XYZ file of C-alpha atoms in Angstrom:
635
model
C 129.118 111.659 132.357
C 125.707 110.030 132.599
C 125.843 109.872 136.413
C 126.815 113.570 136.589
C 123.905 114.535 134.423
C 121.650 112.376 136.589
C 122.824 114.075 139.757
C 122.438 117.485 138.182
C 118.952 116.584 137.129
C 118.201 115.404 140.660
C 119.483 118.745 141.998
C 117.355 120.628 139.562
C 114.349 118.474 140.432
C 114.847 119.032 144.163
C 115.310 122.742 143.551
C 112.174 122.772 141.475
C 110.221 121.068 144.263
C 111.531 123.475 146.885
C 110.905 126.411 144.566
C 107.368 125.217 144.006
C 106.860 124.911 147.748
C 108.377 128.333 148.276
C 106.188 129.742 145.554
C 103.157 128.213 147.221
C 104.169 129.637 150.602
C 104.985 132.985 149.003
C 101.574 132.977 147.365
C 100.054 132.203 150.770
C 102.082 135.039 152.343
C 101.038 137.439 149.608
C 97.431 136.458 150.272
C 97.923 137.222 153.975
C 99.591 140.560 153.166
C 96.747 141.405 150.836
C 94.295 140.410 153.557
C 96.184 142.517 156.055
C 96.003 145.504 153.747
C 92.311 144.883 153.181
C 91.709 144.780 156.946
C 93.584 148.079 157.355
C 91.434 149.568 154.597
C 88.320 148.250 156.330
C 89.423 149.869 159.615
C 90.065 153.151 157.876
C 86.664 152.891 156.215
C 84.924 152.278 159.532
C 86.730 155.244 161.138
C 85.799 157.469 158.233
C 82.199 156.204 158.440
C 82.081 157.125 162.122
C 83.596 160.553 161.374
C 81.103 161.145 158.556
C 78.249 160.176 160.888
C 79.473 162.537 163.649
C 79.917 165.347 161.116
C 76.369 164.836 159.845
C 75.015 164.865 163.429
C 77.065 167.985 164.335
C 75.777 169.824 161.278
C 72.220 168.825 162.164
C 72.478 170.087 165.713
C 74.189 173.305 164.701
C 71.371 174.005 162.309
C 68.731 173.205 164.966
C 70.351 175.506 167.480
C 71.094 178.406 165.152
C 68.701 177.782 162.298
C 71.379 179.079 160.037
C 71.671 177.504 156.573
C 75.458 177.622 156.753
C 75.327 174.500 158.969
C 73.394 172.582 156.301
C 76.343 172.511 153.880
C 78.686 170.466 156.115
C 75.683 168.343 157.039
C 74.970 167.605 153.360
C 78.650 166.814 152.670
C 78.771 164.465 155.651
C 75.602 162.701 154.487
C 77.102 162.201 150.969
C 80.341 160.875 152.433
C 78.307 158.610 154.659
C 76.737 156.967 151.563
C 80.184 156.591 149.958
C 81.671 154.979 153.073
C 78.784 152.563 153.368
C 79.297 151.400 149.719
C 83.047 150.939 150.256
C 82.467 148.913 153.403
C 79.931 146.694 151.587
C 82.606 145.832 149.017
C 85.460 145.268 151.489
C 83.798 143.194 154.219
C 83.928 139.572 153.091
C 83.330 137.231 156.056
C 79.826 136.091 156.990
C 79.980 137.553 160.506
C 81.263 140.869 159.154
C 78.493 140.919 156.578
C 75.887 140.293 159.297
C 77.267 143.136 161.423
C 77.438 145.378 158.396
C 73.752 144.676 157.735
C 72.942 145.794 161.295
C 75.193 148.859 160.933
C 73.510 149.761 157.674
C 70.112 149.458 159.325
C 71.168 151.729 162.193
C 72.822 154.252 159.870
C 69.708 154.278 157.689
C 67.552 154.989 160.763
C 69.943 157.707 161.891
C 69.927 159.313 158.450
C 66.111 159.277 158.414
C 66.098 160.914 161.863
C 68.586 163.557 160.722
C 66.612 164.260 157.569
C 63.257 164.372 159.463
C 64.636 166.837 161.949
C 65.858 169.082 159.120
C 62.503 168.842 157.410
C 60.657 169.800 160.701
C 62.833 172.872 161.169
C 62.213 173.984 157.603
C 58.496 173.555 158.256
C 58.714 175.874 161.311
C 58.265 173.089 163.808
C 61.470 173.716 165.668
C 60.351 172.346 169.046
C 59.287 169.033 167.524
C 62.619 168.761 165.711
C 64.501 169.480 168.915
C 62.415 166.945 170.828
C 63.199 164.349 168.126
C 66.912 164.948 168.384
C 66.988 164.910 172.181
C 64.748 161.851 172.505
C 66.011 158.654 174.193
C 65.369 156.585 171.065
C 67.819 158.642 169.053
C 70.392 158.292 171.789
C 69.881 154.530 172.017
C 70.255 154.130 168.203
C 73.450 156.118 168.287
C 74.798 154.051 171.163
C 73.916 150.833 169.339
C 75.639 152.110 166.205
C 78.751 152.997 168.143
C 78.718 149.589 169.828
C 78.382 147.660 166.532
C 81.078 149.726 164.890
C 83.343 149.295 167.917
C 82.837 145.530 167.901
C 83.543 145.339 164.143
C 86.635 147.483 164.543
C 87.869 145.285 167.430
C 87.460 142.111 165.291
C 89.300 143.664 162.378
C 92.130 144.820 164.603
C 92.403 141.351 166.120
C 92.489 139.801 162.610
C 95.199 142.241 161.525
C 97.296 141.405 164.573
C 96.894 137.641 163.826
C 97.960 138.195 160.220
C 101.041 140.118 161.349
C 102.016 137.223 163.643
C 101.441 134.626 160.899
C 103.499 136.637 158.440
C 106.379 136.756 160.858
C 106.281 132.970 161.311
C 105.931 132.422 157.536
C 108.989 134.547 156.862
C 111.139 132.450 159.184
C 109.969 129.186 157.669
C 110.595 130.507 154.173
C 114.149 131.463 155.073
C 114.819 127.961 156.385
C 113.371 126.333 153.264
C 115.384 128.626 151.003
C 118.557 127.735 152.878
C 117.669 124.048 152.551
C 117.107 124.420 148.783
C 120.394 126.219 148.332
C 122.176 123.522 150.372
C 120.641 120.730 148.264
C 121.526 122.547 145.074
C 125.102 123.014 146.256
C 125.429 119.343 147.254
C 123.943 117.938 144.029
C 125.792 120.443 141.857
C 129.093 119.449 143.488
C 128.332 115.768 142.908
C 127.263 116.473 139.323
C 130.427 118.460 138.625
C 132.497 115.630 140.047
C 130.742 113.126 137.835
C 131.115 115.382 134.782
C 134.825 115.800 135.434
C 135.133 112.087 136.006
C 133.263 111.344 132.765
C 135.317 113.796 130.726
C 138.050 111.207 130.195
C 135.501 108.635 129.060
C 134.014 111.216 126.680
C 137.429 111.946 125.210
C 138.096 108.235 124.932
C 134.731 107.707 123.180
C 135.499 110.609 120.862
C 138.843 109.051 120.014
C 137.172 105.687 119.428
C 134.617 107.274 117.087
C 137.405 109.039 115.226
C 139.279 105.746 114.813
C 136.093 104.123 113.513
C 135.528 107.022 111.111
C 139.123 106.706 109.902
C 138.771 102.999 109.126
C 135.347 102.826 107.478
C 135.530 102.689 103.637
C 133.775 106.048 103.409
C 135.041 109.582 102.967
C 133.445 111.533 105.850
C 133.715 115.311 106.019
C 131.959 118.050 107.962
C 131.329 121.556 106.614
C 130.501 124.730 108.555
C 128.026 127.473 107.703
C 130.520 128.972 105.241
C 130.716 125.581 103.467
C 134.306 125.003 104.558
C 135.651 121.685 105.828
C 136.062 121.446 109.587
C 136.570 117.661 109.803
C 137.857 114.969 107.414
C 138.699 111.321 108.074
C 141.680 109.290 106.859
C 139.986 108.387 103.545
C 141.214 111.785 102.324
C 144.759 110.432 102.511
C 143.845 107.208 100.679
C 141.848 108.971 97.950
C 143.712 112.245 97.414
C 147.127 111.269 98.788
C 147.213 114.176 101.249
C 146.936 114.564 105.008
C 143.348 115.206 106.248
C 144.521 118.367 108.018
C 145.443 119.880 104.648
C 141.785 120.056 103.543
C 140.552 121.816 106.691
C 139.184 125.255 105.903
C 138.809 124.460 102.210
C 135.651 124.271 100.085
C 134.533 121.474 97.784
C 135.796 123.433 94.772
C 139.217 123.793 96.436
C 139.515 120.029 96.945
C 137.809 118.550 93.867
C 138.258 121.359 91.365
C 136.132 124.184 90.007
C 134.103 122.004 87.611
C 133.169 119.520 90.342
C 132.428 122.398 92.713
C 130.070 123.955 90.176
C 128.357 120.593 89.668
C 127.963 119.991 93.425
C 126.879 123.500 94.407
C 123.122 122.891 93.792
C 123.256 119.915 96.166
C 125.102 122.024 98.749
C 122.463 124.755 98.433
C 119.750 122.150 98.938
C 121.292 120.619 102.062
C 121.819 124.090 103.543
C 118.036 124.514 103.473
C 117.785 121.625 105.936
C 117.003 118.838 103.429
C 119.126 115.674 103.144
C 120.427 114.964 99.626
C 121.591 111.754 97.923
C 123.240 111.763 94.495
C 126.102 110.425 92.371
C 129.098 112.386 91.119
C 132.428 111.816 89.383
C 135.866 113.456 89.342
C 139.321 112.799 87.926
C 141.606 112.269 90.929
C 145.305 111.498 90.502
C 144.784 110.745 86.814
C 141.893 108.278 87.262
C 138.169 108.786 86.788
C 136.399 108.151 90.098
C 132.672 107.694 90.641
C 131.029 108.489 93.982
C 127.745 107.919 95.740
C 127.277 110.881 98.077
C 124.999 111.761 100.982
C 124.696 115.316 102.276
C 123.036 115.511 105.734
C 122.246 118.889 107.348
C 123.913 119.755 110.680
C 121.126 121.498 112.616
C 121.465 123.698 115.697
C 119.183 123.547 118.748
C 116.579 125.643 116.945
C 116.581 123.387 113.893
C 118.475 125.809 111.647
C 121.304 124.494 109.411
C 124.751 125.467 110.651
C 126.579 123.281 108.156
C 126.357 119.749 106.796
C 127.975 116.324 106.858
C 129.182 114.645 103.668
C 129.383 110.839 103.482
C 130.976 109.681 100.225
C 131.340 106.111 98.962
C 133.806 105.437 96.130
C 131.834 103.271 93.683
C 134.405 103.352 90.893
C 135.016 99.604 90.941
C 131.271 98.946 91.086
C 130.701 101.239 88.087
C 133.512 99.620 86.130
C 132.179 96.159 86.978
C 128.692 97.255 85.957
C 130.075 98.601 82.666
C 131.848 95.295 82.027
C 128.698 93.382 82.921
C 126.635 95.646 80.672
C 129.036 95.087 77.786
C 128.934 91.358 78.445
C 125.145 91.450 78.531
C 125.109 93.319 75.233
C 127.384 90.703 73.688
C 125.226 87.906 75.052
C 122.111 89.701 73.790
C 123.638 89.959 70.311
C 124.540 86.272 70.411
C 121.110 85.319 71.759
C 119.372 87.423 69.105
C 121.496 85.832 66.361
C 120.747 82.260 67.453
C 117.936 80.496 65.543
C 116.500 79.555 68.926
C 113.724 81.278 70.857
C 115.063 82.181 74.313
C 112.785 83.577 77.010
C 112.464 83.860 80.774
C 109.217 83.672 82.748
C 108.634 84.485 86.422
C 106.533 82.501 88.884
C 103.361 84.139 87.557
C 104.306 83.159 83.980
C 104.967 86.758 83.013
C 107.521 87.387 80.292
C 110.710 89.088 81.542
C 113.089 88.392 78.652
C 112.672 87.490 75.002
C 115.319 87.433 72.264
C 114.928 88.587 68.670
C 113.721 85.139 67.553
C 110.623 85.648 69.691
C 109.982 88.861 67.754
C 110.540 87.161 64.390
C 108.209 84.286 65.176
C 105.398 86.268 66.806
C 105.806 89.649 65.095
C 105.724 91.564 68.407
C 108.309 94.022 69.721
C 110.083 92.912 72.893
C 109.187 96.169 74.669
C 105.501 95.458 74.062
C 105.753 91.903 75.414
C 107.854 92.282 78.556
C 105.849 92.168 81.753
C 102.780 90.653 80.080
C 101.377 87.237 80.979
C 102.533 84.596 78.495
C 98.882 83.689 77.835
C 98.282 87.224 76.585
C 101.414 87.179 74.410
C 100.807 83.775 72.774
C 97.036 83.718 72.649
C 94.720 80.935 73.890
C 95.660 78.298 71.287
C 99.460 78.455 71.600
C 99.343 78.965 75.371
C 96.971 76.034 75.804
C 99.505 73.752 74.064
C 102.229 74.783 76.494
C 100.449 75.329 79.806
C 100.776 71.734 81.148
C 104.522 71.799 80.448
C 104.871 75.217 82.098
C 103.026 74.044 85.219
C 105.286 70.986 85.411
C 108.370 73.236 85.141
C 107.050 75.460 87.956
C 106.792 72.283 90.033
C 110.539 71.754 89.526
C 110.491 69.341 86.561
C 112.633 69.889 83.472
C 110.347 69.359 80.495
C 111.219 68.706 76.840
C 108.406 68.443 74.321
C 107.854 68.776 70.572
C 104.907 70.871 69.424
C 103.535 71.983 66.073
C 102.368 75.590 66.236
C 100.934 78.099 63.792
C 103.217 81.149 63.940
C 101.955 84.024 61.797
C 100.425 81.663 59.247
C 103.407 79.261 59.150
C 103.260 75.820 60.677
C 106.427 75.375 62.707
C 107.618 72.199 64.360
C 109.255 73.256 67.625
C 111.336 71.421 70.186
C 110.638 73.180 73.497
C 112.746 72.946 76.657
C 111.341 74.331 79.925
C 114.061 74.556 82.580
C 113.113 75.539 86.162
C 115.065 78.422 87.720
C 115.605 77.034 91.213
C 117.206 78.705 94.229
C 119.519 76.920 96.611
C 116.525 76.058 98.816
C 114.740 74.421 95.879
C 112.169 77.169 95.366
C 111.328 77.722 91.698
C 111.375 81.450 90.935
C 110.998 81.266 87.178
C 111.414 79.255 83.986
C 114.034 79.391 81.221
C 112.447 78.679 77.849
C 114.404 77.370 74.846
C 112.467 76.693 71.653
C 114.189 75.326 68.530
C 112.611 75.340 65.085
C 112.948 71.747 63.815
C 110.590 72.269 60.864
C 113.343 71.712 58.283
C 114.505 68.619 60.130
C 110.957 67.303 60.301
C 110.486 67.976 56.593
C 113.736 66.175 55.834
C 112.652 63.271 58.010
C 109.324 63.194 56.198
C 111.120 63.226 52.863
C 113.375 60.425 54.000
C 110.364 58.490 55.214
C 108.679 59.124 51.894
C 111.785 58.011 50.034
C 111.894 54.890 52.161
C 108.371 54.063 50.943
C 108.651 55.355 47.335
C 110.521 54.190 44.238
C 112.931 56.947 43.269
C 112.626 56.388 39.497
C 108.860 56.096 39.022
C 107.514 57.765 42.177
C 105.410 54.663 42.895
C 105.302 52.921 46.280
C 108.211 50.526 46.684
C 108.367 46.962 48.025
C 108.398 48.127 51.655
C 105.292 50.280 51.222
C 103.557 47.492 49.293
C 104.140 45.025 52.110
C 102.481 47.431 54.585
C 99.530 48.160 52.293
C 99.031 44.477 51.439
C 99.065 43.458 55.110
C 96.412 46.057 55.921
C 94.354 45.109 52.894
C 94.290 41.439 53.966
C 93.081 42.470 57.435
C 90.278 44.549 55.890
C 89.340 41.743 53.472
C 89.065 39.196 56.276
C 87.116 41.612 58.473
C 84.665 42.669 55.739
C 84.580 39.283 53.878
C 85.319 40.749 50.465
C 87.723 39.612 47.734
C 90.949 41.215 46.639
C 93.382 40.513 43.810
C 97.119 40.954 43.440
C 98.366 41.544 39.866
C 102.090 40.843 39.315
C 103.482 42.424 36.121
C 106.767 42.676 34.253
C 107.689 44.173 30.906
C 108.088 41.947 27.859
C 111.373 42.359 25.965
C 112.579 45.038 28.405
C 116.086 43.573 28.620
C 116.514 43.900 24.862
C 115.394 47.538 24.934
C 117.751 48.300 27.816
C 120.683 46.609 26.041
C 120.027 48.152 22.644
C 118.907 51.651 23.630
C 120.798 52.139 26.847
C 119.855 52.546 30.469
C 118.518 56.093 30.040
C 115.938 54.897 27.537
C 115.280 51.930 29.735
C 114.565 54.217 32.673
C 112.268 56.342 30.492
C 110.412 53.192 29.443
C 109.908 52.224 33.091
C 108.611 55.711 33.942
C 106.205 55.710 30.994
C 105.040 52.198 31.846
C 104.383 53.257 35.455
C 102.319 56.247 34.280
C 100.232 54.110 31.904
C 99.765 51.425 34.555
C 98.624 53.937 37.177
C 96.250 55.581 34.692
C 94.609 52.277 33.787
C 93.480 51.351 37.343
C 91.219 52.979 39.919
C 92.438 55.697 42.246
C 91.710 53.362 45.164
C 93.984 50.637 43.730
C 97.631 50.570 44.787
C 100.350 50.405 42.112
C 103.915 49.604 43.250
C 107.297 48.857 41.684
C 109.057 45.910 43.253
C 112.386 45.979 41.433
C 113.729 46.193 37.906
C 110.783 45.855 35.512
C 108.481 44.161 38.038
C 105.287 45.981 39.119
C 102.324 45.013 41.350
C 98.710 46.227 41.394
C 96.611 45.643 44.557
C 92.895 45.688 43.813
C 90.430 45.651 46.760
C 86.646 45.363 47.058
C 86.065 42.756 44.301
C 82.826 40.860 44.004
C 84.188 38.021 41.847
C 87.280 36.894 39.935
C 85.976 38.395 36.728
C 86.525 41.872 38.206
C 90.240 41.156 38.539
C 90.386 39.808 34.993
C 88.741 43.009 33.738
C 91.495 45.058 35.394
C 94.172 42.862 33.800
C 92.612 43.215 30.371
C 92.449 47.005 30.753
C 96.143 47.084 31.637
C 97.069 44.902 28.664
C 95.043 47.115 26.362
C 96.792 50.254 27.746
C 100.162 48.740 26.893
C 99.267 47.960 23.245
C 100.117 51.492 22.112
C 103.822 52.086 21.254
C 105.807 54.359 23.558
C 107.249 57.465 21.858
C 110.529 58.322 23.612
C 113.143 60.690 22.143
C 111.947 60.005 18.573
C 111.762 56.282 19.157
C 108.545 54.279 18.865
C 108.989 51.367 21.224
C 106.517 48.523 21.481
C 106.468 47.490 25.112
C 104.171 44.764 26.296
C 103.531 43.157 29.698
C 102.602 39.831 31.198
C 100.354 39.618 34.270
C 99.996 37.059 37.000
C 96.778 37.277 39.065
C 96.330 35.854 42.579
C 92.954 36.028 44.300
C 92.085 36.211 48.005
C 88.564 35.141 48.889
C 88.373 37.073 52.172
C 88.993 34.024 54.327
C 91.742 33.531 56.876
C 94.697 31.316 56.162
C 96.482 33.174 53.330
C 99.129 35.727 54.217
C 100.747 38.431 52.128
C 103.879 36.449 51.241
C 101.801 33.523 50.049
C 99.534 35.751 47.968
C 102.540 37.467 46.381
C 104.132 34.084 45.638
C 100.943 32.920 43.941
C 100.838 36.056 41.771
C 104.502 35.533 40.890
C 103.766 31.957 39.919
C 100.831 33.073 37.756
C 103.116 35.664 36.052
C 105.605 32.937 35.246
C 102.800 30.895 33.730
C 101.643 33.834 31.571
C 105.178 34.361 30.243
C 105.562 30.669 29.541
C 102.314 30.734 27.609
C 103.628 33.391 25.216
C 103.727 36.848 26.901
C 101.319 39.759 26.419
C 98.727 37.921 28.418
C 97.590 37.225 31.949
C 97.310 34.040 34.004
C 94.938 33.491 36.961
C 95.893 31.485 40.043
C 94.222 29.273 41.064
C 92.035 28.060 38.203
C 89.630 25.961 40.317
C 87.309 27.142 43.077
C 89.135 25.170 45.757
C 92.487 26.754 44.885
C 93.982 23.771 43.083
C 94.372 22.838 39.429
C 95.953 24.319 36.337
C 96.481 28.012 35.546
C 93.942 29.803 33.422
C 95.745 31.910 30.834
C 94.315 34.187 28.200
C 95.977 36.254 25.576
C 94.948 39.868 25.558
C 92.331 40.746 23.021
């Protein structure tokens, strides 16, 4: 098919070349014919000029001989025609030699006209003999001879040119016939070859058409073609698969005939649009064989050679399964969104530019911002400088591909929250990080519980005072400060006198109340900077720092003893509860640890009880740390 078209094009090209050559030669022949006609006109003009000149001369002589005015009229007419013929010749003669001869002829004619006019004027003046002498003079005869000679020469040239043009035209006609025959022969040869190639390619064209039809029948698309009346003129095999009918059964039918009146009414605006020459893409749905089908459709105009729509093509993709899958995915996403919003965990997703693309309801509860107002914004703008500054290093590490877990304390709408944050990189198969998953858990309650447990681990549950563990820590730190600063400290070891009897007689509840009241009085009798602790049972310790001398410790002990002199009023009972105190001093020098200091205070307490209770004992009694205990009864 392609070779036939090529040969036909070659034939047309050759014909065009020959036609152009023929046109050029025809134009040349027309120019020669026009020139030949012009030469004939020039010859006729010269003959008429000569006749006009002879008529003017005849009229002149008739007037001279007869002196009758009747001869002047043909003379005047001949003179006017002479002017006209001279103007026509001036326009027709085109060659340089002809122009030169014409100039000479004009000069001679002008002289002759002057002679004719002068002779007429002489006769009218009564000078007939002079006029006759002028006419019969040799000069007039010579001018007339010269004029005839010039005109004869010009006529001979023009006749020769006309004969040459006639010969050339004859030759041109023969050549043109030969070229026309050659063009027709070439056209016949190439047309025969082209027809042969076209016939030869017809089978291939039919085979290609069949191949295209097979392809159209096996693509997963419903392909139909509609004519100008919007009726189907082609349909592929998808009609059978979708509608359960043979494709030939839909030929000649409209969309409404095939898909129903409702679908036809819905699709008609798109059909009207494509029939204006504009391609249309849209989605539609129909119930076919009892099932709802969804389609993605393309209407493409079928344009004729002048660009006017003569129908349209319809390409339809059945997207029912895609729609159903999307609906299932959407339902699943809604369920996941409900679950995510119900979780007490902040869940978010950030892109590579740290812009927020997803945030669950917890994000809204913590920050007080609607999700629609946050999505698409940079996280720095959503959180603010303070909160974003806490998280930026972790976010940058996650963008670098590192999974980061960190605990942060953040102020969220006036509430201090302790948050455990997980930043998980969203990595493609090639390792590129395209975003970050953010999980943030509120561990404030856990932290508070841990703090309470830590506090309980350091605090006596009954009295609220520091316990033995907390005392050990405080005492160790106090010894370090005393050694560094070189000051004294004292450790007062106390227990309640006759507490066992009260506990046995009044019960454990009263006993506990006595311990609580004792702790309150003890704490009220010392400085706020002193540490009061309960070791166990009815044993208490007071740590006093920043002493200048031992007498300062004794003053504290006396104040405590005095505070315990007053009876305790508990549930209508007036209980007299006393205490004994053992005092151990640390002089601010190295060498004495906390256990040793506590043992010394315990030993001093034992000495105070042995000496009679309700008193204190100081260890050691001597300056060098040796010797007997110094005990005093409270005043």
